[in-house]
């Protein structure tokens, strides 16, 4: 049976992409990875490239003979022979698509630019995390691009309804994207333009309840065993062995490990909270051996530049490569899945959920209680009536 790859357009990271969707196949996956600029998206669970005519032709040429390419989900403008590099244009200059008709000017006016900067300064003064500041300001910029040439002061609640109905839903953007858009615009108008839009007029999408992606202990072991690089193995081991977030692994200082008490001091993590988490003797030994070999200056894990922490994107790639080498076929598992697995395995071993809440740094016990839905401790003991 011939392998099949489905192409479709997705809107990802503020631009259009060509997504490659196919059933798991190691050889085909390696072939897809050879496509220039091809990246894996954990949120969409697929590989993607920028949506350009040239990239489409590269995909068709690269996968020719290895898979049947289904382009029925994208625009069916005539395409010439994929292997020759010649053929007709992907889109005639005189022909317009729905995306050409989208109201999305390349630039916003100066007044809107000043509003965005004013919003950024307010978020910084309120001590929001840098990631939240970047998300909120980019969402506001997207909103102001959509309503342009109207200024922020001329908008009302109907404009937020329009961006949901005419931009977010037609482009298949996620519930979380819609929520972030509403949160950003709501906060902007409640702080910068208090008298313009009634924040209470904004309605949010119905909540989506998803269970966390959890790995078994055997799968975690396979992932860690597949890592050859010592630094990478220690990073992933700490993420699982202490239930750490990505940022907590990367922001960790050399002095944050208390070897006598076998504790790690997590400083100013999510919500600007400190906490202590236990670390095993074996993990401390791995860290000490790593320090002898790598000799970092400031952060426990540093990148190519001494004194600067390892990048988030690189750590995600490390996990993805180890996950693929381990041959695990579960979908949607990211680096954060190691933290989910840590909490679930603690719960299955009988640890009180209130202690798990403290170890994970959750403000509310309701956040921690989601792990009761994925633990196999009790579920597997239920006898099916079948």
Coordinates of C-alpha atoms in Angstrom, one line a residue:
X1 CA 0.0 0.0 0.0
X2 CA 1.5 3.3 -1.1
X3 CA 2.2 5.9 1.6
X4 CA 0.1 9.0 1.5
X5 CA 0.9 12.6 2.6
X6 CA -1.9 15.1 2.9
X7 CA -1.1 18.8 2.4
X8 CA -3.2 21.5 3.9
X9 CA -2.8 25.1 5.0
X10 CA -2.6 26.0 8.6
X11 CA -2.2 29.4 10.4
X12 CA 0.7 28.9 12.8
X13 CA 2.9 31.5 14.6
X14 CA 1.3 34.5 12.9
X15 CA 1.7 33.2 9.3
X16 CA 0.4 30.7 6.8
X17 CA 2.1 27.3 6.6
X18 CA 1.9 24.2 4.5
X19 CA 1.2 21.2 6.8
X20 CA 2.3 17.7 5.9
X21 CA 0.0 15.1 7.5
X22 CA 0.8 11.4 7.3
X23 CA 0.6 8.2 9.3
X24 CA 3.7 7.4 11.3
X25 CA 6.5 6.0 9.1
X26 CA 10.1 6.3 10.1
X27 CA 11.6 6.4 6.6
X28 CA 9.0 8.8 5.4
X29 CA 9.6 11.0 8.4
X30 CA 13.3 11.1 7.7
X31 CA 12.6 12.0 4.1
X32 CA 10.3 14.9 5.2
X33 CA 13.0 16.2 7.5
X34 CA 15.3 16.8 4.5
X35 CA 12.9 19.4 3.1
X36 CA 14.6 22.8 3.8
X37 CA 12.9 24.8 6.6
X38 CA 10.6 21.8 7.6
X39 CA 9.8 22.0 11.3
X40 CA 7.6 19.9 13.5
X41 CA 4.7 21.6 15.4
X42 CA 3.7 20.0 18.7
X43 CA 0.5 21.9 18.8
X44 CA -0.7 20.8 15.4
X45 CA 1.1 17.4 15.6
X46 CA 2.5 17.7 12.1
X47 CA 5.5 18.9 10.0
X48 CA 5.2 22.2 8.2
X49 CA 7.0 24.7 6.0
X50 CA 6.2 28.3 4.9
X51 CA 3.3 28.5 2.5
X52 CA 5.1 29.4 -0.7
X53 CA 5.0 28.2 -4.3
X54 CA 8.6 27.2 -4.1
X55 CA 8.1 25.1 -1.0
X56 CA 5.2 23.3 -2.5
X57 CA 7.3 22.4 -5.5
X58 CA 10.1 21.2 -3.2
X59 CA 7.7 19.0 -1.3
X60 CA 6.4 17.4 -4.5
X61 CA 9.9 16.9 -5.8
X62 CA 11.4 15.6 -2.6
X63 CA 8.6 13.1 -1.9
X64 CA 8.1 12.0 -5.5
X65 CA 8.3 8.2 -5.7
X66 CA 8.2 7.9 -1.9
X67 CA 4.6 8.9 -1.2
X68 CA 1.4 9.9 -2.9
X69 CA 0.8 13.6 -2.3
X70 CA -2.8 14.7 -1.8
X71 CA -3.2 18.4 -2.4
X72 CA -7.1 18.4 -2.5
X73 CA -7.2 20.3 0.7
X74 CA -5.3 23.3 -0.7
X75 CA -5.9 25.5 -3.7
X76 CA -5.9 23.4 -6.8
X77 CA -4.3 25.9 -9.2
X78 CA -2.5 24.1 -12.0
X79 CA 0.9 22.8 -11.1
X80 CA 3.4 21.5 -13.7
X81 CA 5.5 18.4 -13.4
X82 CA 6.9 18.4 -9.9
X83 CA 10.2 16.8 -10.7
X84 CA 11.2 19.2 -13.5
X85 CA 11.2 22.4 -11.6
X86 CA 9.2 23.9 -14.5
X87 CA 5.5 24.0 -15.2
X88 CA 2.7 26.5 -14.7
X89 CA 2.6 29.0 -11.9
X90 CA 1.0 28.0 -8.6
X91 CA -1.4 31.0 -8.8
X92 CA -2.0 33.2 -11.8
X93 CA -1.3 36.9 -11.0
X94 CA -4.8 37.9 -12.0
X95 CA -6.5 35.3 -9.8
X96 CA -7.3 36.1 -6.2
X97 CA -7.8 33.8 -3.3
X98 CA -9.7 34.2 0.0
X99 CA -6.4 35.0 1.7
X100 CA -5.8 37.9 -0.8
X101 CA -9.1 39.4 0.3
X102 CA -8.3 39.2 4.0
X103 CA -8.2 42.6 5.5
X104 CA -4.7 42.4 6.9
X105 CA -2.5 45.4 5.9
X106 CA 1.2 45.0 6.1
X107 CA 1.6 47.9 8.6
X108 CA -0.5 49.5 11.2
X109 CA -0.7 53.3 11.7
X110 CA 1.5 55.3 14.1
X111 CA -1.3 55.8 16.6
X112 CA -1.8 52.1 17.0
X113 CA 1.9 51.6 17.2
X114 CA 2.0 54.0 20.1
X115 CA -0.9 52.2 21.8
X116 CA 0.9 48.9 21.6
X117 CA 4.0 50.5 23.1
X118 CA 2.0 52.1 25.9
X119 CA 0.4 48.7 26.6
X120 CA 3.8 47.0 26.7
X121 CA 5.1 49.6 29.2
X122 CA 2.0 49.0 31.4
X123 CA 2.5 45.2 31.4
X124 CA 6.2 45.7 32.2
X125 CA 5.3 48.0 35.1
X126 CA 2.8 45.4 36.4
X127 CA 5.7 42.9 36.3
X128 CA 4.1 40.4 33.9
X129 CA 6.5 37.7 32.7
X130 CA 8.3 38.5 29.4
X131 CA 6.5 35.6 27.6
X132 CA 3.1 37.0 28.7
X133 CA 4.1 40.5 27.6
X134 CA 5.1 39.3 24.2
X135 CA 1.9 37.2 23.7
X136 CA -0.4 40.0 24.8
X137 CA 1.3 42.7 22.7
X138 CA 1.4 40.5 19.6
X139 CA -2.3 39.7 20.0
X140 CA -3.2 43.3 20.3
X141 CA -1.1 44.0 17.2
X142 CA -3.1 41.3 15.3
X143 CA -6.3 42.9 16.5
X144 CA -5.3 46.4 15.4
X145 CA -4.1 45.0 12.0
X146 CA -7.5 43.4 11.6
X147 CA -9.6 46.6 12.4
X148 CA -7.2 48.9 10.5
X149 CA -7.6 51.7 9.3
X150 CA -9.8 52.2 12.4
X151 CA -7.8 53.3 15.5
X152 CA -8.0 51.6 18.9
X153 CA -10.1 54.5 20.2
X154 CA -12.7 54.0 17.4
X155 CA -13.3 50.3 18.2
X156 CA -16.1 48.7 20.1
X157 CA -17.0 45.2 21.3
X158 CA -18.4 44.4 17.8
X159 CA -14.8 44.5 16.4
X160 CA -13.8 41.7 18.8
X161 CA -16.8 39.7 17.7
X162 CA -15.8 40.3 14.0
X163 CA -12.2 39.1 14.5
X164 CA -13.5 35.9 16.0
X165 CA -16.1 35.3 13.3
X166 CA -14.1 36.5 10.3
X167 CA -10.5 35.7 11.2
X168 CA -10.0 33.2 14.1
X169 CA -12.7 30.6 13.3
X170 CA -12.4 30.6 9.4
X171 CA -8.6 30.1 9.8
X172 CA -9.1 27.2 12.2
X173 CA -7.1 28.8 15.0
X174 CA -7.3 27.1 18.4
X175 CA -9.5 27.8 21.5
X176 CA -6.3 28.9 23.3
X177 CA -5.5 31.5 20.5
X178 CA -9.1 32.8 20.8
X179 CA -8.8 33.0 24.6
X180 CA -5.5 34.8 24.4
X181 CA -6.9 37.3 21.9
X182 CA -9.8 38.1 24.2
X183 CA -7.7 38.3 27.3
X184 CA -5.2 40.7 25.6
X185 CA -7.8 43.0 24.1
X186 CA -9.9 43.0 27.3
X187 CA -6.9 43.9 29.4
X188 CA -5.8 46.6 27.0
X189 CA -9.2 48.4 26.9
X190 CA -9.7 48.0 30.7
X191 CA -6.4 49.7 31.4
X192 CA -5.5 52.0 28.4
X193 CA -9.0 52.9 27.0
X194 CA -11.3 52.3 29.9
X195 CA -14.2 54.3 28.5
X196 CA -14.2 52.8 24.9
X197 CA -15.1 49.1 25.2
X198 CA -17.1 47.4 27.9
X199 CA -14.9 44.4 28.9
X200 CA -18.0 42.6 30.0
X201 CA -19.2 42.4 26.5
X202 CA -16.5 40.0 25.5
X203 CA -17.6 36.3 25.4
X204 CA -15.1 33.5 25.5
X205 CA -15.3 30.1 23.7
X206 CA -16.6 27.1 25.6
X207 CA -13.8 25.6 27.6
X208 CA -12.0 22.5 26.1
X209 CA -11.0 19.9 28.7
X210 CA -8.1 17.7 27.6
X211 CA -6.2 15.2 29.7
X212 CA -2.4 15.6 29.9
X213 CA -0.3 13.4 27.8
X214 CA 1.4 10.9 30.1
X215 CA 4.3 8.5 29.5
X216 CA 4.7 5.2 31.3
X217 CA 7.9 4.7 33.4
X218 CA 9.2 2.3 30.7
X219 CA 8.7 5.0 28.0
X220 CA 10.5 7.6 30.1
X221 CA 13.4 5.2 30.5
X222 CA 13.5 4.5 26.8
X223 CA 13.6 8.3 26.1
X224 CA 16.4 8.9 28.6
X225 CA 18.4 5.8 27.5
X226 CA 18.3 7.1 23.9
X227 CA 20.2 10.3 24.7
X228 CA 24.0 10.0 24.2
X229 CA 25.0 13.6 24.9
X230 CA 25.6 14.0 28.7
X231 CA 24.2 17.5 29.0
X232 CA 21.0 16.6 27.2
X233 CA 20.5 13.5 29.3
X234 CA 21.0 15.5 32.6
X235 CA 18.5 18.2 31.4
X236 CA 15.8 15.7 30.5
X237 CA 16.5 13.6 33.7
X238 CA 16.0 16.7 35.9
X239 CA 12.8 17.7 34.0
X240 CA 11.3 14.2 34.8
X241 CA 13.0 13.4 38.1
X242 CA 11.9 16.7 39.7
X243 CA 8.8 17.5 37.7
X244 CA 10.2 20.8 36.4
X245 CA 8.9 23.2 33.7
X246 CA 11.1 24.0 30.8
X247 CA 12.0 27.4 32.1
X248 CA 12.8 26.0 35.5
X249 CA 15.4 23.6 34.0
X250 CA 17.0 26.4 32.0
X251 CA 17.0 29.1 34.7
X252 CA 18.6 26.9 37.3
X253 CA 21.8 28.2 38.8
X254 CA 24.8 26.1 39.8
X255 CA 24.2 27.0 43.5
X256 CA 20.5 26.1 43.4
X257 CA 21.2 22.4 44.3
X258 CA 21.4 21.7 48.1
X259 CA 23.3 18.5 48.2
X260 CA 23.2 18.0 51.9
X261 CA 19.4 18.2 52.1
X262 CA 18.9 16.7 48.6
X263 CA 16.7 19.6 47.4
X264 CA 16.6 22.0 44.5
X265 CA 15.6 25.6 45.0
X266 CA 13.3 26.8 42.2
X267 CA 13.5 30.5 42.2
X268 CA 10.8 32.9 41.0
X269 CA 9.0 30.5 38.7
X270 CA 5.5 30.8 37.3
X271 CA 3.5 33.3 39.4
X272 CA 6.8 34.7 40.9
X273 CA 6.9 31.9 43.4
X274 CA 9.8 30.0 45.0
X275 CA 9.7 26.4 46.0
X276 CA 11.8 23.4 47.0
X277 CA 11.7 20.1 45.2
X278 CA 13.4 16.9 46.3
X279 CA 16.2 15.4 44.1
X280 CA 17.5 11.9 44.2
X281 CA 21.0 10.9 45.1
X282 CA 21.5 9.4 41.7
X283 CA 20.5 12.7 39.9
X284 CA 22.9 14.7 42.1
X285 CA 25.6 12.3 41.1
X286 CA 24.7 12.8 37.4
X287 CA 24.8 16.6 37.9
X288 CA 28.1 16.6 39.7
X289 CA 29.7 14.5 36.9
X290 CA 28.3 16.8 34.3
X291 CA 29.8 19.8 36.1
X292 CA 33.2 18.3 36.1
X293 CA 33.0 17.8 32.3
X294 CA 31.3 21.0 31.2
X295 CA 32.2 23.6 33.9
X296 CA 29.4 26.1 33.3
X297 CA 29.9 29.7 34.6
X298 CA 26.5 30.9 35.8
X299 CA 23.6 28.7 34.7
X300 CA 23.6 25.0 35.3
X301 CA 22.9 24.5 31.5
X302 CA 24.5 27.1 29.2
X303 CA 24.4 27.4 25.5
X304 CA 27.2 28.2 23.1
X305 CA 27.9 31.5 24.8
X306 CA 29.4 31.1 28.3
X307 CA 27.3 32.6 31.0
X308 CA 24.0 32.5 28.9
X309 CA 21.4 29.8 29.5
X310 CA 20.5 27.1 27.1
X311 CA 17.7 28.1 24.7
X312 CA 14.1 26.8 25.0
X313 CA 13.8 25.8 21.4
X314 CA 17.0 23.7 21.6
X315 CA 15.8 21.9 24.7
X316 CA 12.5 21.1 22.9
X317 CA 14.5 19.7 19.9
X318 CA 16.5 17.6 22.3
X319 CA 13.4 16.0 23.7
X320 CA 11.8 15.6 20.3
X321 CA 14.9 13.8 18.9
X322 CA 15.1 11.5 22.0
X323 CA 11.3 10.8 21.7
X324 CA 11.6 9.8 18.1
X325 CA 14.7 7.6 18.7
X326 CA 12.8 5.8 21.5
X327 CA 10.2 4.8 18.9
X328 CA 7.2 6.0 20.9
X329 CA 4.1 6.5 18.8
X330 CA 1.9 8.6 21.2
X331 CA 0.7 11.8 19.7
X332 CA 0.9 15.3 21.2
X333 CA 3.7 14.5 23.7
X334 CA 6.1 17.4 24.3
X335 CA 8.8 18.1 26.8
X336 CA 6.1 19.1 29.3
X337 CA 4.9 15.5 29.1
X338 CA 7.8 14.6 31.4
X339 CA 6.4 16.9 34.1
X340 CA 2.9 15.4 33.6
X341 CA 4.4 11.9 33.9
X342 CA 6.3 12.8 37.1
X343 CA 3.0 13.9 38.8
X344 CA 1.1 10.9 37.6
X345 CA 3.7 8.4 38.7
X346 CA 3.9 10.0 42.1
X347 CA 0.1 9.8 42.4
X348 CA 0.2 6.1 41.3
X349 CA 2.8 5.4 43.9
X350 CA 0.5 6.7 46.7
X351 CA 1.8 10.2 47.2
X352 CA -0.8 12.5 48.6
X353 CA -2.1 14.9 46.0
X354 CA -1.6 17.9 48.4
X355 CA 2.2 17.2 48.4
X356 CA 2.2 16.9 44.6
X357 CA 0.5 20.3 44.4
X358 CA 3.4 21.8 46.4
X359 CA 6.1 20.0 44.4
X360 CA 4.6 21.2 41.1
X361 CA 4.1 24.7 42.4
X362 CA 0.4 24.8 41.6
X363 CA -1.5 27.7 43.2
X364 CA -4.8 25.8 43.1
X365 CA -5.4 22.1 44.0
X366 CA -7.9 22.0 41.1
X367 CA -4.9 22.2 38.7
X368 CA -3.3 19.2 40.3
X369 CA -6.5 17.2 40.4
X370 CA -6.4 16.6 36.7
X371 CA -3.8 13.9 37.2
X372 CA -6.4 11.8 39.1
X373 CA -8.1 11.3 35.7
X374 CA -5.0 9.8 34.1
X375 CA -3.6 7.7 36.9
X376 CA -3.9 3.9 36.3
X377 CA -3.6 3.1 40.0
X378 CA -7.4 2.7 40.4
X379 CA -8.6 2.7 36.8
X380 CA -6.9 -0.6 35.8
X381 CA -8.3 -2.3 38.9
X382 CA -11.9 -1.7 37.7
X383 CA -13.3 -4.9 36.3
X384 CA -15.1 -4.5 32.9
X385 CA -18.6 -6.0 32.8
X386 CA -17.7 -7.5 29.5

